[in-house]
PDB file of C-alpha atoms and ligand atoms in Angstrom:
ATOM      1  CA  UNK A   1      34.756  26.363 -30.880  1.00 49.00           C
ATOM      2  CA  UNK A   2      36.766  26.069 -27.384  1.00 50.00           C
ATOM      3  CA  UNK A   3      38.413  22.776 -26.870  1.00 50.00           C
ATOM      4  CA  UNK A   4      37.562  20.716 -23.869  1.00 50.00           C
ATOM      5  CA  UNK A   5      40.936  21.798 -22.475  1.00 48.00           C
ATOM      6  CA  UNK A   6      39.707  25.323 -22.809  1.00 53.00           C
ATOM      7  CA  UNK A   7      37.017  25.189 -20.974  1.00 55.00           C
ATOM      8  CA  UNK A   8      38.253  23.621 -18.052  1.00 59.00           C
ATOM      9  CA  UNK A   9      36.444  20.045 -18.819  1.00 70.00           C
ATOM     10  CA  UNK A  10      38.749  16.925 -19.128  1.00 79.00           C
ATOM     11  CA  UNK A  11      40.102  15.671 -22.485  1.00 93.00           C
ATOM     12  CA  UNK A  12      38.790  12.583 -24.315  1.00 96.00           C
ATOM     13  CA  UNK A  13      41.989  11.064 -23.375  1.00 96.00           C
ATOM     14  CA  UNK A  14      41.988  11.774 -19.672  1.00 95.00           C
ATOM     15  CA  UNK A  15      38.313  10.574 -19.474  1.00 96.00           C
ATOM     16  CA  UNK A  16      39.524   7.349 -20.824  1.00 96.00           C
ATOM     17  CA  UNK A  17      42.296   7.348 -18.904  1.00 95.00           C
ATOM     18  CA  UNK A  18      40.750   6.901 -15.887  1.00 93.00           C
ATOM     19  CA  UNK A  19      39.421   3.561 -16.864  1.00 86.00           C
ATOM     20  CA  UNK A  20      40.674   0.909 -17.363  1.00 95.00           C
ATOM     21  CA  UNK A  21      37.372  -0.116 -17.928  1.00 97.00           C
ATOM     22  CA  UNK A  22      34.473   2.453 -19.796  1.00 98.00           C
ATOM     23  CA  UNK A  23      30.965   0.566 -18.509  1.00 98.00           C
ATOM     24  CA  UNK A  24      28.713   0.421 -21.748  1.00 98.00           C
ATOM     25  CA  UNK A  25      24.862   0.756 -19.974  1.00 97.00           C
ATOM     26  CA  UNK A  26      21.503   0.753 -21.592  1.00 96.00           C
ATOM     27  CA  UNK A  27      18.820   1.987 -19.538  1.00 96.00           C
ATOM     28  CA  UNK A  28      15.458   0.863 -19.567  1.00 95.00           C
ATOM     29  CA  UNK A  29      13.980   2.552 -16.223  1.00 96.00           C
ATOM     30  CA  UNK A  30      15.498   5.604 -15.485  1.00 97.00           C
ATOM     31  CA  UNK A  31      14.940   5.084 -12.008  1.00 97.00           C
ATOM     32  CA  UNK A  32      17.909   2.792 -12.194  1.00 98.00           C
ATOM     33  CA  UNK A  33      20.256   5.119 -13.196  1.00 98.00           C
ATOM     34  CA  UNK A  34      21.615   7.083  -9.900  1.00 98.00           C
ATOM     35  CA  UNK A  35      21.654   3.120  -8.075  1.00 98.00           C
ATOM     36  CA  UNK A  36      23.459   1.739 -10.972  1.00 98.00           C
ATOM     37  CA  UNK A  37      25.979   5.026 -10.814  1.00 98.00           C
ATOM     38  CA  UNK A  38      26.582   5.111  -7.279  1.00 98.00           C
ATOM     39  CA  UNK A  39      27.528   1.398  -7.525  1.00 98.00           C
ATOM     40  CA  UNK A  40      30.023   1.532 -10.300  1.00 98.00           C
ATOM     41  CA  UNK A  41      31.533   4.589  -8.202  1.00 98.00           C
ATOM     42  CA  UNK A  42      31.507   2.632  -5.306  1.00 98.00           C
ATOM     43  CA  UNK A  43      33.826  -0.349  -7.169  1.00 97.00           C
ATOM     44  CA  UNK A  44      36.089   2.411  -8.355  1.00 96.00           C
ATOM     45  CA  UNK A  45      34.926   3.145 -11.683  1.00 97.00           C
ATOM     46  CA  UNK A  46      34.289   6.718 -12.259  1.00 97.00           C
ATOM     47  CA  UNK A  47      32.788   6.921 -15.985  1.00 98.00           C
ATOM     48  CA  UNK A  48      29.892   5.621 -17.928  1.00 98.00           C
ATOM     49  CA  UNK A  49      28.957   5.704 -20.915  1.00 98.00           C
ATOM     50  CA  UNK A  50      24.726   5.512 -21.073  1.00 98.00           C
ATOM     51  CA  UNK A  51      23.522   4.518 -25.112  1.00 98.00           C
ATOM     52  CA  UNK A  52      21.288   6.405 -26.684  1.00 98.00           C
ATOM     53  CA  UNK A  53      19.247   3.564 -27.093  1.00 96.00           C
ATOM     54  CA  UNK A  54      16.341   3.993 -25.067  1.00 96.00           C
ATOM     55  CA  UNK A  55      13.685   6.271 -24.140  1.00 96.00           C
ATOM     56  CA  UNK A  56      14.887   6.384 -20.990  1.00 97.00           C
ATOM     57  CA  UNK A  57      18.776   7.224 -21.669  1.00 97.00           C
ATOM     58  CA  UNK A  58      18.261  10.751 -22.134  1.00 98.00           C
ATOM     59  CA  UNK A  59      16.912  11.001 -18.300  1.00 98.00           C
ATOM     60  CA  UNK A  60      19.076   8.940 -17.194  1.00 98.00           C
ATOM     61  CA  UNK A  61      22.054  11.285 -18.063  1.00 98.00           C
ATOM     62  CA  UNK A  62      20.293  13.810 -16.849  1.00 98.00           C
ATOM     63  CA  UNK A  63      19.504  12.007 -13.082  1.00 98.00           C
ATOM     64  CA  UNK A  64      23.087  10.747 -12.664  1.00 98.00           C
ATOM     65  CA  UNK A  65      24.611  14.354 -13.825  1.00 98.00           C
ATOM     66  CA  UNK A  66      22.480  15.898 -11.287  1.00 98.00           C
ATOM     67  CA  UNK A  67      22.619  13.247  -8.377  1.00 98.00           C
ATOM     68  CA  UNK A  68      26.267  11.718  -8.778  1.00 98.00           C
ATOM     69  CA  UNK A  69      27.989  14.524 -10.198  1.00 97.00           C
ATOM     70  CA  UNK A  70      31.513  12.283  -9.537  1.00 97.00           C
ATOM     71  CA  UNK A  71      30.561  10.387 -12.050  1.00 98.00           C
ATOM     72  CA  UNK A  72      31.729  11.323 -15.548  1.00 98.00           C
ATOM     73  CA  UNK A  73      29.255  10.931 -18.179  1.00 98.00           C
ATOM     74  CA  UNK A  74      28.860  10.469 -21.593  1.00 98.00           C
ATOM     75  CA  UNK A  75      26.481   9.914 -24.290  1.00 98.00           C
ATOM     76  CA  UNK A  76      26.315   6.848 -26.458  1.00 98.00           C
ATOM     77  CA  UNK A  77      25.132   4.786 -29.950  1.00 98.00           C
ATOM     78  CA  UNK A  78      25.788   8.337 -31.303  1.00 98.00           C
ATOM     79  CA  UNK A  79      25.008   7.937 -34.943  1.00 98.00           C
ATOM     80  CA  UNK A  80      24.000  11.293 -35.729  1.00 97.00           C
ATOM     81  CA  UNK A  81      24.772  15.298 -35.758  1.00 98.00           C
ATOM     82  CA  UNK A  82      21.551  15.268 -34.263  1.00 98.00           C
ATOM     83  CA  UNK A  83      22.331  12.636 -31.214  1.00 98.00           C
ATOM     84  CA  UNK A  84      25.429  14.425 -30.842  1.00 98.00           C
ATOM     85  CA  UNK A  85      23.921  17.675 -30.314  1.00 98.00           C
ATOM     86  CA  UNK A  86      21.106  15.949 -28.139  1.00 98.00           C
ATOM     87  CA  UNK A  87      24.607  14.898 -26.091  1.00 98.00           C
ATOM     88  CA  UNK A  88      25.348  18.400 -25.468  1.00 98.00           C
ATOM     89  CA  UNK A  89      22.345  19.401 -24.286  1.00 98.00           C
ATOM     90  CA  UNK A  90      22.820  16.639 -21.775  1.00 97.00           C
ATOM     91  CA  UNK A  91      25.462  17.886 -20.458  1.00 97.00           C
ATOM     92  CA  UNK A  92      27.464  14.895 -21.376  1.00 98.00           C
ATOM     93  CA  UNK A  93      31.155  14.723 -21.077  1.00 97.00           C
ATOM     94  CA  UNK A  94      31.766  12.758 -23.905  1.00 98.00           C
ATOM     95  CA  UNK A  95      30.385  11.192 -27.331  1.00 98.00           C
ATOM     96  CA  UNK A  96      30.919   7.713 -28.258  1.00 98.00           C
ATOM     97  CA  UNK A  97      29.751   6.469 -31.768  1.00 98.00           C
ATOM     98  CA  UNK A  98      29.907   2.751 -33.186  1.00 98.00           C
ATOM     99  CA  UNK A  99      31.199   4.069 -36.158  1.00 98.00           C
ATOM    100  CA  UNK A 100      32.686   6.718 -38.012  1.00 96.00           C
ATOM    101  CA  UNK A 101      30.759   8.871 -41.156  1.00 96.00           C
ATOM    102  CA  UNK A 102      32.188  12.438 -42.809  1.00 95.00           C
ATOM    103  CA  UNK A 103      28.685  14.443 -41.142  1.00 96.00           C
ATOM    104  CA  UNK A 104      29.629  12.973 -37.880  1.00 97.00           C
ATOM    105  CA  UNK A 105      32.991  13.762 -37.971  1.00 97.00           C
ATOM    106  CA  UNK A 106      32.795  17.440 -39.420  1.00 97.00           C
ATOM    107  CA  UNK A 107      29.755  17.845 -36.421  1.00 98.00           C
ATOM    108  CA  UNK A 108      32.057  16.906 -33.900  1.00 97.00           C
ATOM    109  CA  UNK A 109      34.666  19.156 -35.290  1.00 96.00           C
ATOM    110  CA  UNK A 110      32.193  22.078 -34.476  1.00 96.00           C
ATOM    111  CA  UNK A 111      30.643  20.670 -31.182  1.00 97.00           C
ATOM    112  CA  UNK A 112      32.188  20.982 -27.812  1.00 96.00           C
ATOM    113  CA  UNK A 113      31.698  17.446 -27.028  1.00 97.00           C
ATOM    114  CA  UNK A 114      34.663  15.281 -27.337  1.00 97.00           C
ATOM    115  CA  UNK A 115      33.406  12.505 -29.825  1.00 97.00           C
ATOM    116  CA  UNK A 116      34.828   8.476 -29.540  1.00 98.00           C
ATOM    117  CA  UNK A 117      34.392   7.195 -33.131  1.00 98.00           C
ATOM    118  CA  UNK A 118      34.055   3.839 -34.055  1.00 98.00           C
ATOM    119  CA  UNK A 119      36.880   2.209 -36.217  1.00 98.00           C
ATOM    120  CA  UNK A 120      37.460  -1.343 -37.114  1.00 98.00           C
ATOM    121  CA  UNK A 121      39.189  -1.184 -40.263  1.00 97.00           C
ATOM    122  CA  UNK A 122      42.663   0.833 -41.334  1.00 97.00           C
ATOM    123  CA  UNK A 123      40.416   2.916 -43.882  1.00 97.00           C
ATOM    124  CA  UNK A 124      38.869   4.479 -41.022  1.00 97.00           C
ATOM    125  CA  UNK A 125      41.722   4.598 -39.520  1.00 97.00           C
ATOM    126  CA  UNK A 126      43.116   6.655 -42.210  1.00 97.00           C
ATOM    127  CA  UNK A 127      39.807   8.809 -42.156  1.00 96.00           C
ATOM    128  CA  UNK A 128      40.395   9.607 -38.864  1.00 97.00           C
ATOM    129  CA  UNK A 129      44.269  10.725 -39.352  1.00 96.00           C
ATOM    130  CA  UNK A 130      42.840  12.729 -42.068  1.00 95.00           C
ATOM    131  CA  UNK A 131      40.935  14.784 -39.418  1.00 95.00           C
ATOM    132  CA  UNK A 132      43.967  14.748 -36.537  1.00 95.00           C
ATOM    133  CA  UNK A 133      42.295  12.661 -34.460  1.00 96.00           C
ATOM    134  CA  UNK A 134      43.609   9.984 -32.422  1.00 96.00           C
ATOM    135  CA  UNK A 135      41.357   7.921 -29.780  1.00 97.00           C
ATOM    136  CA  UNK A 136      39.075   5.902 -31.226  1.00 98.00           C
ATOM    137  CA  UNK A 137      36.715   2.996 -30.141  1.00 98.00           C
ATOM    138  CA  UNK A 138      37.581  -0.218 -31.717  1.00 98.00           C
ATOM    139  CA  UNK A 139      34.199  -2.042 -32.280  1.00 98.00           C
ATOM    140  CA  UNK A 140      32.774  -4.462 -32.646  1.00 98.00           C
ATOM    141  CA  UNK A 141      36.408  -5.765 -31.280  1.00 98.00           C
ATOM    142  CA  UNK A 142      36.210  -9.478 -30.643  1.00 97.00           C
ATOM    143  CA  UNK A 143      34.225  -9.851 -33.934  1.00 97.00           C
ATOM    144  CA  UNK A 144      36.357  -7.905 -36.011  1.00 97.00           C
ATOM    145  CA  UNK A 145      39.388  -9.100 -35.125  1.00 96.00           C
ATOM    146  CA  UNK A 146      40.335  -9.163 -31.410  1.00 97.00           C
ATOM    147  CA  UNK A 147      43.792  -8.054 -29.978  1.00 97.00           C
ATOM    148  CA  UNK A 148      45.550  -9.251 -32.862  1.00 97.00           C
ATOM    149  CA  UNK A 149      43.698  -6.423 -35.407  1.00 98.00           C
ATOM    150  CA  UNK A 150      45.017  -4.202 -32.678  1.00 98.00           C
ATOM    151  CA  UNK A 151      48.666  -5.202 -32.779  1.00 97.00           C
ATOM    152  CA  UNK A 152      48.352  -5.626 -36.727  1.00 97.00           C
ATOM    153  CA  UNK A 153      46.683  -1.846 -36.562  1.00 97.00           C
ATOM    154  CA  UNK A 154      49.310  -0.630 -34.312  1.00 96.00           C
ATOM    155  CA  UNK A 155      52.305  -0.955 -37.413  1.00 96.00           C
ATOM    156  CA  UNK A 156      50.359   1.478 -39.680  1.00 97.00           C
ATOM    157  CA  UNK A 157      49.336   3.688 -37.391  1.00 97.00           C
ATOM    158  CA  UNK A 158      51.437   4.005 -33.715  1.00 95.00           C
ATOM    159  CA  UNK A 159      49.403   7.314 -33.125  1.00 95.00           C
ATOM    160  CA  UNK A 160      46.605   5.651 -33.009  1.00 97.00           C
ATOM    161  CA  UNK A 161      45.160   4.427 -28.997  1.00 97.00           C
ATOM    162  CA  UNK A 162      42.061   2.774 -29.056  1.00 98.00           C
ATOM    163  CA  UNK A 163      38.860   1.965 -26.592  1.00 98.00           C
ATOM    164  CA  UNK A 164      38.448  -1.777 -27.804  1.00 98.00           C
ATOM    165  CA  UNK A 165      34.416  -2.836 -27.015  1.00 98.00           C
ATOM    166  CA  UNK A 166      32.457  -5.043 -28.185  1.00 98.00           C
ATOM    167  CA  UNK A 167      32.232  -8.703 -27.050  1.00 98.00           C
ATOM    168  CA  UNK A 168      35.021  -7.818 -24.184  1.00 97.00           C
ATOM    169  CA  UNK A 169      34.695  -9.139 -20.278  1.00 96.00           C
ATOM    170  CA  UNK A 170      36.503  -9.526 -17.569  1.00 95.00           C
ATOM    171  CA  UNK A 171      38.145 -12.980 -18.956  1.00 95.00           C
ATOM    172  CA  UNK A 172      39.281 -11.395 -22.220  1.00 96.00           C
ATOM    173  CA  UNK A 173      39.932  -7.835 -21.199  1.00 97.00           C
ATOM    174  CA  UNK A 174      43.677  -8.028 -19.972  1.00 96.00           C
ATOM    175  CA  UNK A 175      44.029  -8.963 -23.290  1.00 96.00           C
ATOM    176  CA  UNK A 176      43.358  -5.949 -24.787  1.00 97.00           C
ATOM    177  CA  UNK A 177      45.001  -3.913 -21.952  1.00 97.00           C
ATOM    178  CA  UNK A 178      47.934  -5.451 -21.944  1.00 96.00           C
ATOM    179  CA  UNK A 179      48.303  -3.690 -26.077  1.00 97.00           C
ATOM    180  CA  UNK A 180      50.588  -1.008 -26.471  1.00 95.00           C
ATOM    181  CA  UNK A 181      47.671   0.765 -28.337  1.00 97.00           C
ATOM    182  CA  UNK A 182      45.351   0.462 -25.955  1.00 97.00           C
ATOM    183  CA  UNK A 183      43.874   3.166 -23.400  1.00 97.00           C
ATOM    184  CA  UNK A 184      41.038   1.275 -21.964  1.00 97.00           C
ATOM    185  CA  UNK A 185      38.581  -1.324 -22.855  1.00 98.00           C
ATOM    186  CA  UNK A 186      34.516  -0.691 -23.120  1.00 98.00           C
ATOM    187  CA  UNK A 187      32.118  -2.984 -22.318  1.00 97.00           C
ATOM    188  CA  UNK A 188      28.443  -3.935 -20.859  1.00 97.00           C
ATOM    189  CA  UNK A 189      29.377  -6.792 -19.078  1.00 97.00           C
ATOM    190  CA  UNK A 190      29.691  -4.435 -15.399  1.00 97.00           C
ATOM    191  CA  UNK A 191      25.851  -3.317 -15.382  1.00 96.00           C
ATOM    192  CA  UNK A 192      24.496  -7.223 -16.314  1.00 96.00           C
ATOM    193  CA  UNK A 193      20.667  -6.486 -17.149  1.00 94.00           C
ATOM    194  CA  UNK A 194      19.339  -9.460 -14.468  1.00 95.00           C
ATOM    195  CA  UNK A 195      21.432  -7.733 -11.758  1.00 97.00           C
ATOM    196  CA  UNK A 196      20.204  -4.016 -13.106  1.00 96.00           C
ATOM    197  CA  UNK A 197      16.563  -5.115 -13.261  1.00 94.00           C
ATOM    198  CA  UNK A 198      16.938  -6.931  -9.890  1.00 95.00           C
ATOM    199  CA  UNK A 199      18.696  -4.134  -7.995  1.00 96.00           C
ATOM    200  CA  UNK A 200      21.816  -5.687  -7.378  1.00 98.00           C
ATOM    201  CA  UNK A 201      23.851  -2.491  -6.621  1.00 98.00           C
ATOM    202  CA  UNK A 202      26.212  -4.862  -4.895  1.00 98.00           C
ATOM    203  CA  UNK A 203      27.230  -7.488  -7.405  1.00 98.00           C
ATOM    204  CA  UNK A 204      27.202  -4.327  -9.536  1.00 98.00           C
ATOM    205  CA  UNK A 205      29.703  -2.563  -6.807  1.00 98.00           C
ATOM    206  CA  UNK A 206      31.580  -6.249  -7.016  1.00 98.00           C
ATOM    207  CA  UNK A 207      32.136  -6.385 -10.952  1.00 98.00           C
ATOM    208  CA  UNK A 208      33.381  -2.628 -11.100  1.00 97.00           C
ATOM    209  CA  UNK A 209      35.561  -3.342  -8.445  1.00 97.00           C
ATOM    210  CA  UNK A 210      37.469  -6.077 -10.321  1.00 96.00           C
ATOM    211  CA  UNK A 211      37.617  -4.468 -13.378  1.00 96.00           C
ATOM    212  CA  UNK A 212      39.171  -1.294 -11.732  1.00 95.00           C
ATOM    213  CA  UNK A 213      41.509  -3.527 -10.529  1.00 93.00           C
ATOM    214  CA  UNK A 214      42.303  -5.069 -14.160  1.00 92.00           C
ATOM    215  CA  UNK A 215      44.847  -2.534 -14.332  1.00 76.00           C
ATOM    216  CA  UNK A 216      46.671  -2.169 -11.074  1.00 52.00           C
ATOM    217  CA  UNK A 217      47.132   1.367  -9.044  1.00 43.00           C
ATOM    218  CA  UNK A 218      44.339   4.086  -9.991  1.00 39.00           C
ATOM    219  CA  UNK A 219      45.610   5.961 -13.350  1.00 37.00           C
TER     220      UNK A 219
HETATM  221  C1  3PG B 301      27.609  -1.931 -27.359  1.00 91.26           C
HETATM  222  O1  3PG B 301      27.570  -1.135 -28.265  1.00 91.26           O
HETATM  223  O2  3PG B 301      26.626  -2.554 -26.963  1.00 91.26           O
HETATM  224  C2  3PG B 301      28.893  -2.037 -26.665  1.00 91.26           C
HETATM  225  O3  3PG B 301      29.886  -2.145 -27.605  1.00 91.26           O
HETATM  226  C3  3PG B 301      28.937  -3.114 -25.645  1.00 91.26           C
HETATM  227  O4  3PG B 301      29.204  -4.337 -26.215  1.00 91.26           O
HETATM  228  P1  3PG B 301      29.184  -5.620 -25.271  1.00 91.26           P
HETATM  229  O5  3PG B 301      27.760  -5.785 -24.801  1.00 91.26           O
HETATM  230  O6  3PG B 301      29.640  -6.752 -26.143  1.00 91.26           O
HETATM  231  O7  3PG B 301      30.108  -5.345 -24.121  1.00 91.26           O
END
């Protein structure tokens, strides 16, 4: 199966890379999608990640893909071989699951989307290393243990460089950045669903803007 490097399609790591901040959405009305896309571009942030969590998110991929193809894309709340194949046929650019199973990982060995598993313990850290992977989400991270998990993790297991999300914003997220382990941080708190539902592309625009800026000089 040819790598993402093979192909010609950016790594996992240089999709996160581009962060610092990895927008978490979840899409009721697909007709939101391109707005809410074209806004997060606008504030400098350059990829989403849409949950599979709604009727709607599959559509949704497919309208920003097609109408804001600068935006990098990826599928999310994988939980499945099945959702992760559905991500493919999406087009998406990326996988990103809460959590981390064998079938899942040995799926994403053989699919040509780069998968994000969820970790928040250093078992499944260790399942990971098992498989040579690297990048992982940390989730849910202020729950399970905040930065300090992540500097206790990053003893054990220095390879490891992690996507913390879960209960992160734009008080606590220089935090997280600030780790040595750290790539980027994930997070819903850019597409708020009052602002979403109420088409507020530019308080949207505003948010992504300071987040992009949570980590100085574009990466
Ligand atoms: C999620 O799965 O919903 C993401 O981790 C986002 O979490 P947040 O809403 O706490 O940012």
């Amino acid at each position: 199966m040819p790598t993402a490097a093979d192909t010609g399609q950016p790594t996992l790591e240089a999709i996160l890379r581009r962060g610092p901040v990895l927008p978490v959405v979840t899409i009721a009305d697909p007709a939101t999608a391109v707005p809410l896309a074209r806004a997060l571009l606008a504030g400098g942030i350059a990829v989403i990640e849409v949950t599979l969590r709604t009727a709607a998110a599959a559509e949704a991929i497919r309208r920003i893909r097609a109408e804001v193809p600068a935006m990098i894309v990826g599928a999310g709340t994988v939980l499945s071989p099945a959702q992760l194949d559905l991500a493919r046929e999406l087009g998406a650019a990326f996988a990103v699951s809460p959590g981390v199973t064998p079938g899942l990982l040995d799926a994403a060995a053989a699919s040509p989307v780069p998968l994000l598993p969820g970790i928040a313990t250093a078992s499944e850290a260790m399942l990971l290393l098992e498989r040579g992977l690297s990048l992982a989400k940390f989730f849910p991270a202020a729950a399970a243990g905040g930065p300090a998990l992540l500097r206790a993790l990053a003893g054990p297991f220095p390879e490891l460089r992690f996507c913390p999300t879960g209960g992160i914003d734009a008080g606590n997220a220089a935090a997280y950045l600030a780790l040595s382990n750290v790539i980027c941080v994930g997070g819903s708190w850019l597409a708020p669903a009052d602002a979403v539902a109420a088409g507020d592309w530019r308080r949207i625009e505003t948010l992504a803007r300071a987040a992009r800026a949570l980590r100085g000089e574009p990466g």
